[in-house]
Amino acid sequence: MLDLERLRALHSVATYGSVSAAADVLHVTTSAVSQQLAKLERETGQKLLERNGRGVRLTDAAELLVAHAERILSLVEQAQADLEAHRGSVVGQLTLAAFPTAARGLVPGALRRLRADHPDLHVLLREEDPLQSMPRVLRGDLDMAVVQDWNNEPLPLPDGLQKTPICEDVADVALSADHPLAGRDAVDLKELAGDPWISSSPDSICCDWLLRTLRAIDSEPRIVHMAYEFATQLALVGAGLGNAILPRMGRCDVPPGVVVVPLSAPLYRRIYAVWREKAARRPAIRAVLTALPASPSTPGRQA
């Protein structure tokens, strides 16, 4: 009889490319993963891993077993979801990822409501950009994720995932107080063509979006600084080092020397929750969806 956890360990090594990466995802030590694989080799009577330089590679037998493991793990997940749905209880553990401003502006209230309404449900929050969290939901490393896209650039939904909208979040432009357009009630993005910009880190969905949005108005982006946190971006704007486009949800206090001005052609992002279709019947998924909807805060214009 093949052990499920050993199949999961092999599947994780195949998915992430190394024993150490699999251990990180499974939240165990590399030694624990190696022991599981060694036991699986004894169970099957087949060699599953071979040395490949400083790493390992899967043997043909392992590749065959991984294909079966993927189907087996999928069926187990569906069975667990069906059992939870039959029981109707909101119990167990659920891993939820959210991008930083949603983790600050939306999720804490939802977690508070879930703790009060469903004390036997334990939600583990992870802060991750949608470019990282959506593939992890699809693979089954996460149960759900709060993700975003923009009104001028929809986010493709991979096969096997479902989504539901949570809210919309308007973005404004942050300018230094001495910027020529800082006194305006609204600005057109084209009026800022050629300006220096401050963006989030290059591996984030917001950075990719800003680059494409500026290029769409025939303005080759001049990104002069990158910072993941909005507070850091605003500090750089206040120092006169560039502009930033900042959504309102989860925005920190605007520091002195910064003016936040609406855009005349509004840009806004749409916030979604996503989860695997096979897990859709889980009462825990439905409980989180009920707890999440909220309206983002809308800070006033400050200088």
Coordinates of C-alpha atoms in Angstrom, one line a residue:
M1 CA 0.0 0.0 0.0
L2 CA 1.5 3.3 -1.0
D3 CA 1.6 5.9 1.7
L4 CA -0.1 9.2 0.9
E5 CA 2.4 11.5 2.6
R6 CA 5.3 9.8 0.8
L7 CA 3.5 10.3 -2.5
R8 CA 3.0 14.0 -1.5
A9 CA 6.7 14.4 -0.8
L10 CA 7.6 12.9 -4.2
H11 CA 5.1 15.1 -6.0
S12 CA 6.5 18.2 -4.3
V13 CA 10.0 17.3 -5.3
A14 CA 8.8 16.9 -8.9
T15 CA 6.9 20.2 -8.8
Y16 CA 9.5 22.4 -7.2
G17 CA 12.7 20.7 -8.5
S18 CA 14.6 19.9 -5.3
V19 CA 14.3 18.2 -1.9
S20 CA 14.9 21.5 -0.1
A21 CA 12.2 23.4 -2.1
A22 CA 9.8 20.6 -1.4
A23 CA 10.6 20.8 2.3
D24 CA 9.9 24.5 2.4
V25 CA 6.5 24.0 0.8
L26 CA 5.6 21.1 3.0
H27 CA 6.9 22.9 6.1
V28 CA 9.2 20.1 7.2
T29 CA 12.9 19.6 7.2
T30 CA 14.9 18.4 4.2
S31 CA 15.8 15.3 6.2
A32 CA 12.1 14.5 6.7
V33 CA 11.5 14.7 3.0
S34 CA 14.5 12.5 2.3
Q35 CA 13.3 9.9 4.8
Q36 CA 9.9 9.8 3.2
L37 CA 11.4 9.3 -0.3
A38 CA 13.7 6.6 1.0
K39 CA 10.7 4.7 2.5
L40 CA 8.8 5.1 -0.7
E41 CA 11.8 3.6 -2.6
R42 CA 11.7 0.6 -0.3
E43 CA 7.9 0.3 -0.7
T44 CA 8.0 0.4 -4.5
G45 CA 11.3 -1.5 -4.9
Q46 CA 12.3 1.2 -7.4
K47 CA 15.0 3.9 -7.3
L48 CA 13.2 7.3 -7.5
L49 CA 16.0 9.9 -7.4
E50 CA 19.4 10.2 -8.9
R51 CA 22.2 12.6 -8.4
N52 CA 22.3 15.4 -11.0
G53 CA 25.3 17.7 -10.3
R54 CA 24.5 19.4 -7.0
G55 CA 20.9 18.4 -7.1
V56 CA 18.7 15.4 -8.0
R57 CA 16.5 14.3 -10.8
L58 CA 13.6 11.9 -11.0
T59 CA 14.0 8.5 -12.5
D60 CA 11.6 7.1 -15.1
A61 CA 9.9 5.1 -12.3
A62 CA 9.5 8.3 -10.3
E63 CA 8.0 10.2 -13.3
L64 CA 5.5 7.4 -13.7
L65 CA 4.6 7.4 -10.0
V66 CA 4.3 11.3 -10.0
A67 CA 1.7 11.1 -12.7
H68 CA -0.4 8.7 -10.6
A69 CA 0.3 10.8 -7.4
E70 CA -1.1 13.9 -9.0
R71 CA -4.4 12.1 -9.7
I72 CA -4.5 10.4 -6.3
L73 CA -3.9 13.7 -4.4
S74 CA -6.6 15.4 -6.4
L75 CA -9.1 12.7 -5.6
V76 CA -8.2 12.8 -1.9
E77 CA -8.8 16.6 -1.9
Q78 CA -12.1 16.2 -3.6
A79 CA -13.1 13.4 -1.1
Q80 CA -12.2 15.6 1.8
A81 CA -14.2 18.5 0.4
D82 CA -17.2 16.2 -0.2
L83 CA -17.0 14.9 3.4
E84 CA -16.8 18.4 4.8
A85 CA -19.8 19.4 2.7
H86 CA -21.7 16.4 3.9
R87 CA -21.0 17.1 7.5
G88 CA -21.7 20.8 7.0
S89 CA -19.2 21.9 9.6
V90 CA -16.7 24.7 9.2
V91 CA -13.6 23.1 10.7
G92 CA -10.0 22.3 10.0
Q93 CA -7.2 24.4 8.6
L94 CA -7.3 26.7 5.6
T95 CA -4.3 28.5 4.1
L96 CA -5.1 31.9 2.6
A97 CA -2.7 34.1 0.7
A98 CA -3.2 37.8 0.1
F99 CA -1.2 40.6 -1.5
P100 CA 0.2 43.1 1.0
T101 CA -2.5 45.8 0.9
A102 CA -5.3 43.2 1.1
A103 CA -3.5 41.5 3.9
R104 CA -3.6 44.8 5.7
G105 CA -6.8 46.4 4.5
L106 CA -9.2 43.4 4.1
V107 CA -8.1 40.2 5.7
P108 CA -7.7 41.2 9.4
G109 CA -11.4 42.0 9.7
A110 CA -12.4 38.8 7.9
L111 CA -10.2 36.7 10.2
R112 CA -11.8 38.4 13.2
R113 CA -15.3 37.5 11.9
L114 CA -14.2 33.9 11.2
R115 CA -12.7 33.5 14.6
A116 CA -16.0 34.6 16.2
D117 CA -18.3 32.7 13.9
H118 CA -16.3 29.5 13.3
P119 CA -13.9 28.9 16.2
D120 CA -13.0 25.4 14.9
L121 CA -11.6 26.8 11.6
H122 CA -7.9 27.8 11.7
V123 CA -6.9 30.1 8.9
L124 CA -3.2 30.6 8.2
L125 CA -2.5 33.8 6.3
R126 CA 0.5 34.2 4.0
E127 CA 1.4 37.5 2.3
E128 CA 2.1 36.9 -1.3
D129 CA 1.8 38.7 -4.7
P130 CA -0.8 37.2 -7.0
L131 CA 1.9 36.2 -9.5
Q132 CA 3.2 33.8 -6.8
S133 CA -0.1 32.9 -5.0
M134 CA -2.3 31.9 -8.0
P135 CA 0.0 29.1 -9.2
R136 CA 0.3 27.8 -5.6
V137 CA -3.5 27.7 -5.2
L138 CA -3.6 25.7 -8.5
R139 CA -1.0 23.3 -7.3
G140 CA -2.8 22.8 -4.0
D141 CA -0.1 24.4 -1.8
L142 CA -2.6 27.1 -0.8
D143 CA -6.4 26.7 -0.3
M144 CA -7.4 30.2 -1.4
A145 CA -5.8 33.5 -2.4
V146 CA -6.9 37.1 -2.5
V147 CA -5.7 38.5 -5.8
Q148 CA -6.1 41.6 -8.0
D149 CA -6.2 42.8 -11.5
W150 CA -6.8 46.2 -13.1
N151 CA -9.6 47.6 -15.1
N152 CA -7.3 48.1 -18.1
E153 CA -5.6 44.7 -17.7
P154 CA -7.7 41.7 -16.7
L155 CA -5.9 38.8 -14.9
P156 CA -6.3 35.5 -16.7
L157 CA -7.9 32.7 -14.6
P158 CA -6.1 29.4 -15.0
D159 CA -8.3 26.3 -15.7
G160 CA -9.1 24.5 -12.5
L161 CA -9.7 27.7 -10.4
Q162 CA -12.8 29.6 -9.6
K163 CA -13.1 33.2 -8.5
T164 CA -15.6 35.7 -7.0
P165 CA -15.3 39.5 -6.8
I166 CA -14.8 41.1 -3.4
C167 CA -14.5 44.8 -4.2
E168 CA -13.0 47.5 -6.4
D169 CA -10.2 49.8 -5.3
V170 CA -9.5 53.2 -7.0
A171 CA -5.9 54.4 -7.5
D172 CA -4.6 57.9 -7.3
V173 CA -1.3 59.5 -8.2
A174 CA 1.0 60.6 -5.5
L175 CA 3.1 63.7 -6.3
S176 CA 5.6 65.7 -4.4
A177 CA 4.1 69.0 -3.0
D178 CA 6.3 71.1 -5.3
H179 CA 5.3 69.2 -8.5
P180 CA 3.7 71.6 -11.1
L181 CA 0.5 69.6 -11.1
A182 CA 0.2 69.1 -7.4
G183 CA -2.5 71.8 -7.0
R184 CA -4.9 70.2 -9.5
D185 CA -8.2 68.6 -8.6
A186 CA -7.4 65.8 -11.1
V187 CA -4.7 65.0 -13.6
D188 CA -4.5 63.0 -16.8
L189 CA -1.8 60.3 -16.8
K190 CA -0.5 61.6 -20.2
E191 CA 0.4 64.9 -18.4
L192 CA 2.9 63.0 -16.4
A193 CA 4.6 61.4 -19.4
G194 CA 8.4 61.5 -19.0
D195 CA 8.3 61.9 -15.2
P196 CA 10.3 59.6 -13.0
W197 CA 8.3 56.9 -11.3
I198 CA 8.5 54.9 -8.1
S199 CA 7.1 51.4 -8.3
S200 CA 6.8 48.2 -6.4
S201 CA 9.4 45.4 -6.8
P202 CA 10.0 44.0 -10.3
D203 CA 8.6 40.6 -9.5
S204 CA 5.1 42.0 -8.5
I205 CA 1.9 42.3 -10.5
C206 CA 1.7 46.1 -9.8
C207 CA 5.1 46.8 -11.3
D208 CA 4.3 44.8 -14.5
W209 CA 0.9 46.7 -14.7
L210 CA 2.6 50.2 -14.3
L211 CA 5.1 49.5 -17.0
R212 CA 2.4 48.4 -19.5
T213 CA 0.0 51.2 -18.5
L214 CA 2.6 53.9 -19.1
R215 CA 3.7 52.3 -22.4
A216 CA 0.0 52.3 -23.5
I217 CA 0.1 56.2 -23.4
D218 CA 3.3 56.2 -25.5
S219 CA 5.4 57.0 -22.4
E220 CA 8.4 54.8 -22.0
P221 CA 8.5 54.2 -18.2
R222 CA 11.4 55.8 -16.2
I223 CA 11.4 53.7 -13.0
V224 CA 14.0 55.3 -10.7
H225 CA 13.2 53.5 -7.4
M226 CA 11.4 50.3 -6.4
A227 CA 9.9 49.6 -3.0
Y228 CA 7.3 47.0 -2.1
E229 CA 5.7 48.9 0.8
F230 CA 3.5 51.9 0.0
A231 CA 4.8 53.8 3.0
T232 CA 8.3 53.6 1.5
Q233 CA 7.0 54.7 -1.9
L234 CA 5.3 57.7 -0.3
A235 CA 8.5 58.7 1.5
L236 CA 10.4 58.6 -1.7
V237 CA 7.7 60.8 -3.4
G238 CA 7.9 63.2 -0.5
A239 CA 11.6 63.5 -1.1
G240 CA 10.9 64.7 -4.6
L241 CA 12.3 61.5 -6.3
G242 CA 9.3 60.6 -8.4
N243 CA 5.6 59.9 -8.7
A244 CA 3.7 56.8 -7.6
I245 CA 0.3 55.4 -8.4
L246 CA -1.2 54.1 -5.2
P247 CA -4.6 52.3 -4.6
R248 CA -6.6 53.5 -1.7
M249 CA -7.1 50.3 0.1
G250 CA -4.7 49.8 2.9
R251 CA -2.9 53.1 2.2
C252 CA -0.9 54.4 5.1
D253 CA -1.0 58.0 6.3
V254 CA 0.2 60.4 3.6
P255 CA 3.4 62.1 4.9
P256 CA 4.1 65.9 4.7
G257 CA 5.4 66.9 1.3
V258 CA 3.1 64.6 -0.6
V259 CA -0.1 65.4 -2.5
V260 CA -2.5 62.6 -3.6
V261 CA -4.5 63.6 -6.7
P262 CA -7.2 61.6 -8.5
L263 CA -6.8 60.7 -12.1
S264 CA -9.2 62.2 -14.6
A265 CA -9.6 58.8 -16.3
P266 CA -9.9 56.6 -13.2
L267 CA -7.8 53.5 -12.8
Y268 CA -8.9 50.9 -10.4
R269 CA -8.1 47.4 -9.4
R270 CA -10.5 44.6 -8.9
I271 CA -10.1 42.4 -5.9
Y272 CA -11.0 38.7 -6.1
A273 CA -10.9 35.5 -4.1
V274 CA -9.7 32.4 -6.0
W275 CA -9.8 28.7 -5.0
R276 CA -9.7 25.3 -6.7
E277 CA -12.8 24.0 -8.3
K278 CA -12.3 20.6 -6.6
A279 CA -12.5 22.3 -3.2
A280 CA -15.5 24.4 -3.9
R281 CA -17.8 22.3 -1.7
R282 CA -15.8 22.9 1.4
P283 CA -17.8 24.8 4.0
A284 CA -14.6 26.5 5.0
I285 CA -14.2 28.0 1.5
R286 CA -17.8 29.4 1.7
A287 CA -17.2 30.8 5.2
V288 CA -14.1 32.7 4.1
L289 CA -16.0 34.1 1.0
T290 CA -18.8 35.3 3.3
A291 CA -16.3 36.9 5.7
L292 CA -14.2 38.7 3.1
P293 CA -16.4 41.2 1.3
A294 CA -15.7 44.7 2.5
S295 CA -15.3 48.2 1.1
P296 CA -11.7 49.6 1.1
S297 CA -11.1 52.8 3.0
T298 CA -10.8 56.0 1.0
P299 CA -8.3 58.4 2.6
G300 CA -8.8 62.1 1.9
R301 CA -6.6 64.2 -0.2
Q302 CA -3.6 65.4 1.7
A303 CA -0.6 67.7 1.2

